[in-house]
Short mmCIF file of C-alpha atoms in Angstrom, two decimals:
data_model
loop_
_atom_site.label_atom_id
_atom_site.label_comp_id
_atom_site.label_asym_id
_atom_site.label_seq_id
_atom_site.Cartn_x
_atom_site.Cartn_y
_atom_site.Cartn_z
CA MET A 1 20.87 -57.32 -45.93
CA HIS A 2 24.05 -55.84 -44.45
CA ILE A 3 23.13 -52.45 -45.84
CA LYS A 4 19.76 -52.52 -43.99
CA LYS A 5 21.48 -53.43 -40.70
CA LEU A 6 23.95 -50.61 -41.19
CA LYS A 7 21.11 -48.13 -41.78
CA SER A 8 19.35 -49.32 -38.63
CA LYS A 9 22.48 -48.79 -36.56
CA ILE A 10 22.94 -45.31 -37.98
CA ILE A 11 19.34 -44.37 -37.18
CA MET A 12 19.62 -45.78 -33.63
CA THR A 13 22.88 -43.89 -33.00
CA ALA A 14 21.33 -40.63 -34.28
CA SER A 15 18.29 -41.13 -32.02
CA LEU A 16 20.45 -41.70 -28.98
CA PHE A 17 22.52 -38.58 -29.75
CA ALA A 18 19.37 -36.49 -30.19
CA GLY A 19 18.05 -37.80 -26.89
CA VAL A 20 21.21 -36.68 -25.13
CA MET A 21 20.90 -33.21 -26.68
CA THR A 22 17.22 -32.76 -25.79
CA SER A 23 17.63 -34.18 -22.29
CA GLY A 24 19.30 -30.93 -21.36
CA CYS A 25 22.70 -31.04 -19.82
CA THR A 26 22.71 -34.18 -17.77
CA MET A 27 25.89 -35.06 -19.64
CA VAL A 28 28.52 -32.35 -19.44
CA THR A 29 31.37 -32.11 -21.94
CA ASP A 30 33.42 -29.26 -23.28
CA ASP A 31 31.33 -29.32 -26.44
CA LEU A 32 27.94 -28.69 -24.75
CA ASP A 33 26.48 -25.30 -23.81
CA PRO A 34 25.86 -24.61 -20.10
CA CYS A 35 22.50 -25.65 -18.72
CA PRO A 36 19.80 -22.96 -18.74
CA ALA A 37 19.55 -20.94 -15.53
CA LEU A 38 17.07 -18.27 -14.47
CA LEU A 39 16.50 -16.12 -11.39
CA ARG A 40 13.01 -14.62 -11.33
CA ILE A 41 10.94 -12.52 -8.93
CA ARG A 42 7.42 -13.21 -7.75
CA PHE A 43 5.47 -10.41 -6.03
CA VAL A 44 3.02 -10.96 -3.19
CA TYR A 45 0.84 -8.38 -1.45
CA ASP A 46 -0.75 -10.29 1.42
CA TYR A 47 0.42 -7.92 4.16
CA ASN A 48 -3.12 -6.61 4.49
CA ILE A 49 -5.93 -6.99 6.98
CA LYS A 50 -7.45 -9.87 4.99
CA TRP A 51 -4.18 -11.85 4.90
CA ALA A 52 -4.84 -12.61 1.22
CA ASP A 53 -2.73 -11.88 -1.84
CA ALA A 54 -4.16 -8.79 -3.55
CA PHE A 55 -1.22 -8.18 -5.89
CA PRO A 56 -3.03 -9.06 -9.15
CA HIS A 57 -5.98 -6.82 -8.22
CA GLU A 58 -4.20 -3.76 -6.84
CA VAL A 59 -0.63 -3.33 -8.05
CA THR A 60 -0.30 -1.74 -11.50
CA SER A 61 3.47 -1.42 -11.89
CA VAL A 62 6.70 -2.77 -10.38
CA ASN A 63 10.25 -1.44 -10.24
CA VAL A 64 13.04 -3.57 -8.76
CA TRP A 65 16.73 -3.01 -8.15
CA ALA A 66 19.36 -5.68 -7.33
CA PHE A 67 22.52 -4.87 -5.37
CA ASN A 68 25.62 -7.01 -4.78
CA PRO A 69 27.17 -7.59 -1.31
CA GLN A 70 29.31 -4.48 -1.81
CA GLY A 71 26.13 -2.41 -2.18
CA ALA A 72 26.55 -1.62 -5.88
CA LEU A 73 23.67 -1.73 -8.34
CA VAL A 74 23.97 -4.71 -10.70
CA TRP A 75 20.52 -4.79 -12.34
CA SER A 76 17.13 -3.09 -12.41
CA GLY A 77 13.86 -4.19 -13.95
CA ALA A 78 10.32 -2.91 -14.41
CA ALA A 79 6.93 -4.03 -15.67
CA ALA A 80 3.42 -2.59 -15.83
CA GLY A 81 -0.01 -3.20 -17.25
CA GLN A 82 -2.25 -6.20 -17.70
CA GLU A 83 0.48 -8.80 -17.32
CA LEU A 84 0.61 -7.99 -13.59
CA ALA A 85 -3.07 -8.91 -13.25
CA SER A 86 -2.67 -12.37 -14.74
CA GLY A 87 -2.22 -14.08 -11.38
CA ASN A 88 0.91 -15.77 -12.72
CA PHE A 89 3.31 -12.87 -13.12
CA TYR A 90 7.06 -13.25 -12.68
CA LEU A 91 9.77 -10.73 -13.47
CA ASP A 92 12.73 -12.51 -15.07
CA THR A 93 16.26 -11.27 -14.37
CA PRO A 94 19.52 -11.80 -16.30
CA LEU A 95 21.48 -12.14 -13.07
CA GLU A 96 24.30 -14.63 -12.82
CA GLU A 97 25.28 -16.72 -9.83
CA GLY A 98 25.86 -14.60 -6.74
CA GLU A 99 24.31 -12.96 -3.68
CA TYR A 100 21.85 -10.09 -3.98
CA ASP A 101 19.67 -7.64 -2.08
CA PHE A 102 16.46 -6.56 -3.84
CA VAL A 103 14.54 -3.32 -3.29
CA ALA A 104 11.12 -2.75 -4.88
CA TRP A 105 8.94 0.33 -5.25
CA CYS A 106 5.63 -0.51 -6.90
CA GLY A 107 2.88 1.75 -8.20
CA LEU A 108 5.22 4.52 -9.39
CA GLN A 109 4.55 4.35 -13.11
CA GLY A 110 1.93 6.91 -14.08
CA ASN A 111 1.83 8.11 -10.48
CA THR A 112 2.04 11.91 -10.38
CA ASP A 113 1.83 12.15 -6.58
CA PHE A 114 5.18 10.52 -5.72
CA ASP A 115 8.70 11.12 -7.00
CA LEU A 116 11.54 8.59 -6.90
CA ALA A 117 14.90 10.30 -6.34
CA THR A 118 16.56 8.26 -9.11
CA TYR A 119 15.92 5.17 -11.21
CA THR A 120 19.68 4.53 -11.56
CA PRO A 121 20.96 4.58 -7.99
CA ALA A 122 24.57 4.02 -7.05
CA SER A 123 23.38 2.50 -3.76
CA LYS A 124 20.18 1.45 -1.99
CA GLU A 125 20.23 4.64 0.05
CA GLU A 126 19.46 6.70 -3.07
CA LEU A 127 16.07 5.02 -3.57
CA GLU A 128 14.11 7.65 -1.65
CA VAL A 129 10.51 8.51 -2.50
CA THR A 130 8.93 11.91 -1.89
CA MET A 131 5.24 12.74 -1.82
CA LYS A 132 4.39 15.81 -3.88
CA THR A 133 2.63 18.67 -2.17
CA VAL A 134 1.42 22.15 -3.11
CA SER A 135 2.36 25.17 -1.02
CA VAL A 136 -0.70 27.21 0.04
CA ASP A 137 -0.47 30.00 2.61
CA GLY A 138 2.71 28.51 4.03
CA LEU A 139 1.27 24.98 4.29
CA ASP A 140 2.34 21.91 2.33
CA ILE A 141 -0.99 20.60 1.02
CA SER A 142 -1.92 17.19 -0.39
CA ALA A 143 -5.50 17.00 -1.64
CA SER A 144 -5.11 14.05 -4.01
CA ASP A 145 -6.74 10.66 -4.21
CA LEU A 146 -3.33 9.04 -3.79
CA PRO A 147 -2.65 5.98 -5.97
CA GLY A 148 -1.32 2.91 -4.19
CA LEU A 149 2.38 3.03 -3.28
CA TYR A 150 3.99 -0.28 -2.30
CA HIS A 151 7.42 -1.18 -0.96
CA GLY A 152 9.34 -4.45 -0.83
CA TYR A 153 12.77 -5.61 0.32
CA VAL A 154 14.54 -8.99 0.31
CA ALA A 155 18.12 -9.28 1.57
CA GLY A 156 20.86 -11.88 1.17
CA VAL A 157 19.41 -13.92 -1.70
CA GLU A 158 21.91 -16.60 -2.66
CA TYR A 159 21.68 -17.73 -6.26
CA VAL A 160 23.64 -20.90 -7.02
CA VAL A 161 23.68 -22.37 -10.52
CA ASP A 162 24.04 -26.10 -11.15
CA PRO A 163 26.04 -26.43 -14.38
CA SER A 164 24.84 -30.00 -14.92
CA ASN A 165 21.10 -29.34 -14.54
CA PRO A 166 18.64 -26.58 -15.46
CA THR A 167 18.37 -24.08 -12.58
CA MET A 168 15.25 -22.10 -11.76
CA LYS A 169 15.17 -19.95 -8.60
CA THR A 170 12.17 -17.83 -7.60
CA VAL A 171 12.55 -14.94 -5.18
CA THR A 172 9.34 -13.95 -3.40
CA MET A 173 9.06 -10.18 -2.93
CA PRO A 174 6.56 -9.33 -0.13
CA LEU A 175 4.99 -5.88 -0.50
CA MET A 176 3.65 -3.38 2.01
CA LYS A 177 1.15 -0.69 1.01
CA ASP A 178 1.97 2.80 2.29
CA THR A 179 -0.98 4.88 1.11
CA LYS A 180 -4.22 5.01 3.12
CA ASP A 181 -7.81 5.93 2.30
CA VAL A 182 -9.64 7.82 5.04
CA ARG A 183 -13.33 8.74 5.25
CA VAL A 184 -14.56 11.16 7.89
CA MET A 185 -18.32 11.61 8.28
CA LEU A 186 -20.14 14.27 10.28
CA GLN A 187 -23.76 13.51 11.23
CA HIS A 188 -26.25 15.99 12.66
CA LEU A 189 -28.15 14.38 15.51
CA ASP A 190 -31.25 16.53 14.95
CA GLY A 191 -31.41 15.76 11.23
CA SER A 192 -30.88 19.35 10.13
CA GLU A 193 -28.91 19.96 6.97
CA ILE A 194 -25.15 20.38 6.97
CA ASP A 195 -23.73 22.72 4.39
CA ASN A 196 -20.39 21.62 3.01
CA ARG A 197 -19.25 25.21 3.42
CA ASP A 198 -19.78 24.99 7.18
CA PHE A 199 -16.92 22.59 7.95
CA THR A 200 -13.49 21.61 6.68
CA VAL A 201 -11.57 18.48 7.63
CA SER A 202 -7.82 17.98 7.57
CA ILE A 203 -5.14 15.57 8.79
CA THR A 204 -1.61 16.74 9.52
CA ASP A 205 1.41 14.44 9.63
CA ASP A 206 5.12 14.56 8.78
CA ASN A 207 5.19 11.49 6.51
CA ALA A 208 6.15 12.79 3.06
CA LEU A 209 9.65 11.29 2.67
CA TYR A 210 10.40 7.55 2.47
CA ALA A 211 13.81 5.93 2.80
CA TRP A 212 14.92 2.99 0.66
CA ASP A 213 13.80 0.59 3.43
CA ASN A 214 10.37 2.27 3.77
CA ALA A 215 11.27 4.06 7.00
CA LEU A 216 9.99 7.62 7.25
CA LEU A 217 12.64 10.32 7.07
CA PRO A 218 12.26 13.77 8.64
CA SER A 219 10.08 15.88 6.39
CA PRO A 220 7.96 19.03 6.53
CA GLU A 221 4.47 18.57 7.93
CA VAL A 222 1.85 17.72 5.32
CA THR A 223 -1.73 18.96 5.59
CA TYR A 224 -4.02 16.40 3.97
CA ARG A 225 -7.27 17.83 2.69
CA PRO A 226 -10.27 16.03 1.15
CA TRP A 227 -10.23 15.17 -2.51
CA ASN A 228 -14.00 14.69 -2.37
CA VAL A 229 -16.87 15.95 -0.18
CA LYS A 230 -20.40 14.52 -0.31
CA TYR A 231 -23.62 15.68 1.33
CA GLY A 232 -26.31 13.12 2.04
CA GLN A 233 -29.52 12.44 3.90
CA VAL A 234 -30.86 9.14 5.16
CA THR A 235 -34.60 8.91 5.91
CA ALA A 236 -35.96 6.05 7.97
CA PRO A 237 -39.60 5.25 8.86
CA GLY A 238 -40.81 5.99 12.39
CA GLU A 239 -40.84 3.32 15.07
CA ASP A 240 -44.63 3.45 15.65
CA GLU A 241 -46.62 1.40 13.18
CA GLY A 242 -49.41 3.23 11.42
CA THR A 243 -47.71 6.62 11.66
CA ARG A 244 -45.99 8.58 8.94
CA ALA A 245 -43.28 9.91 11.22
CA THR A 246 -39.83 9.65 9.76
CA THR A 247 -36.32 10.23 11.03
CA THR A 248 -33.86 12.08 8.82
CA VAL A 249 -30.13 12.08 9.42
CA ALA A 250 -28.00 14.57 7.50
CA SER A 251 -24.31 13.91 6.92
CA LEU A 252 -21.19 15.23 5.30
CA LEU A 253 -18.63 12.73 4.03
CA PHE A 254 -15.01 13.84 3.54
CA GLU A 255 -12.71 11.52 1.58
CA LEU A 256 -8.96 11.90 2.08
CA SER A 257 -5.77 10.00 1.31
CA THR A 258 -2.61 9.92 3.42
CA GLY A 259 0.85 8.42 3.36
CA ARG A 260 2.16 5.74 5.69
CA LEU A 261 0.94 6.00 9.29
CA MET A 262 3.29 5.27 12.19
CA ALA A 263 2.29 4.16 15.67
CA ASP A 264 4.39 6.91 17.26
CA SER A 265 3.02 9.56 14.91
CA ARG A 266 1.80 12.91 16.19
CA ALA A 267 -0.74 13.15 13.38
CA MET A 268 -3.79 15.29 14.17
CA LEU A 269 -7.31 15.12 12.77
CA THR A 270 -9.09 18.47 12.79
CA VAL A 271 -12.68 19.41 12.01
CA HIS A 272 -12.94 23.18 11.60
CA ARG A 273 -16.16 25.18 11.80
CA ASN A 274 -15.77 27.81 9.16
CA TRP A 275 -18.29 30.50 10.06
CA ASP A 276 -16.62 31.34 13.37
CA ASP A 277 -13.13 30.02 12.54
CA ARG A 278 -13.12 27.43 15.30
CA ASP A 279 -11.86 23.85 15.59
CA ILE A 280 -14.68 21.76 17.03
CA ILE A 281 -12.70 18.48 16.83
CA ARG A 282 -8.95 18.15 17.22
CA VAL A 283 -7.78 14.66 18.18
CA PRO A 284 -4.65 12.51 17.79
CA PHE A 285 -5.53 10.70 14.59
CA VAL A 286 -3.45 7.52 14.97
CA ASP A 287 -4.34 7.09 18.65
CA TYR A 288 -8.02 7.09 17.72
CA LEU A 289 -7.53 4.60 14.89
CA LEU A 290 -5.80 2.24 17.31
CA LEU A 291 -8.83 2.23 19.62
CA VAL A 292 -10.34 -0.55 17.47
CA ARG A 293 -7.16 -2.50 16.75
CA GLY A 294 -8.23 -5.31 19.10
CA HIS A 295 -11.11 -6.21 16.77
CA TYR A 296 -8.62 -7.35 14.12
CA GLY A 297 -6.62 -9.92 16.05
CA ASP A 298 -3.69 -9.83 18.42
CA ILE A 299 -1.26 -7.87 16.29
CA PRO A 300 1.08 -5.01 17.21
CA ASP A 301 0.01 -1.42 16.65
CA GLN A 302 2.38 -0.82 13.74
CA GLU A 303 1.42 -4.03 11.98
CA TYR A 304 -2.25 -3.06 12.23
CA LEU A 305 -1.58 0.37 10.74
CA ASP A 306 0.47 -1.15 7.91
CA ARG A 307 -2.02 -3.90 7.11
CA MET A 308 -5.09 -1.65 7.18
CA ASP A 309 -5.38 0.68 4.20
CA ASP A 310 -8.97 1.87 4.60
CA PHE A 311 -10.20 3.81 7.64
CA SER A 312 -13.57 5.40 8.41
CA MET A 313 -14.65 7.64 11.28
CA VAL A 314 -18.13 8.98 12.13
CA PHE A 315 -18.58 11.95 14.49
CA PHE A 316 -21.92 13.22 15.77
CA ILE A 317 -22.71 16.94 15.68
CA ASP A 318 -25.29 18.53 18.00
CA LYS A 319 -27.81 21.28 17.20
CA ASN A 320 -25.20 23.94 17.92
CA SER A 321 -22.78 22.36 15.43
CA ASN A 322 -20.46 21.17 18.17
CA TRP A 323 -19.02 17.70 18.54
CA TYR A 324 -21.28 15.53 20.69
CA ALA A 325 -18.43 13.47 22.14
CA ALA A 326 -20.64 11.79 24.74
CA GLY A 327 -22.48 10.05 21.89
CA GLY A 328 -19.33 8.18 20.98
CA ILE A 329 -17.92 7.73 17.50
CA PHE A 330 -17.72 4.93 14.97
CA ILE A 331 -14.30 3.83 13.73
CA ASN A 332 -14.41 1.28 10.93
CA ASN A 333 -18.02 0.61 11.97
CA TRP A 334 -17.03 -0.15 15.57
CA ALA A 335 -18.69 1.99 18.25
CA VAL A 336 -16.17 3.68 20.51
CA VAL A 337 -16.48 6.04 23.46
CA PRO A 338 -13.44 8.25 22.90
CA PRO A 339 -11.16 9.55 25.62
CA GLN A 340 -12.74 12.67 27.09
CA GLU A 341 -10.96 15.69 25.75
CA SER A 342 -10.81 19.00 27.53
CA PRO A 343 -13.37 21.55 26.28
CA MET A 344 -12.18 23.39 23.21
#
């Protein structure tokens, strides 16, 4: 009988000891390991015109660097592929207790259109990104369908570890998309065909060099040219019932990609008529885009340009293949009467 009681006490003591071990580190002694601690990064891309997180659907790779208060690099991490699309992606870090600044460039892996100055920087300032261009006839040309480039920065993150309890801290990294998709359409008012050899479209801007904080640094002017040109015709039935009259509208669609657009930019959009070497449209590109900003809420010009990553413009061409400015234009499907330019 005494032996049974002794066994019961031994089993109870062992159970209590196991409970202390599995309860984590609520009891701290010199014999116990420190409580687990983890600092991880969560990425969010909701700085867009829909105000919704598009990170799982758009971002294909992440690169992050952590710097201490003295500005020295203490850690870098990267990830790519399907795990980013899970909707529950976190990038774990091995960082210990301390204060950190984080810089992120996302979309670089497999991206042949942008170069990062170094993946092992001595300071934040070395994390510059350059858009690649090709030199043609003295011009720096970009004619690529640019993959998405995203930037993020979080400063002064304080990471404090509780030695008596498990510690989990999540840093949210907000991203901004720098690359823009632009579609420029020319439509003939009289329905006559437009040959894609008749016109060329280009955008010029000096936005090829990005600082560590996503500011634009002085750079040579880039001439953006279309990566795709499409010819199309739309035929609509006539307005009078019982007739076979139709209306045909011919159009040329030019698809381009650009880098980050700034509100104080001097970027120019040019439509060139090739057969007589004449510019029929030459307008301040960003100023025209901002004509419809008010349709997207009461936000500053720069915030609108940074949130919007997809722009479209429709210009009407008359029978002499000149710009019919009096007919207005469509910007992102909004009808606009543009400022009257002086005759070209």
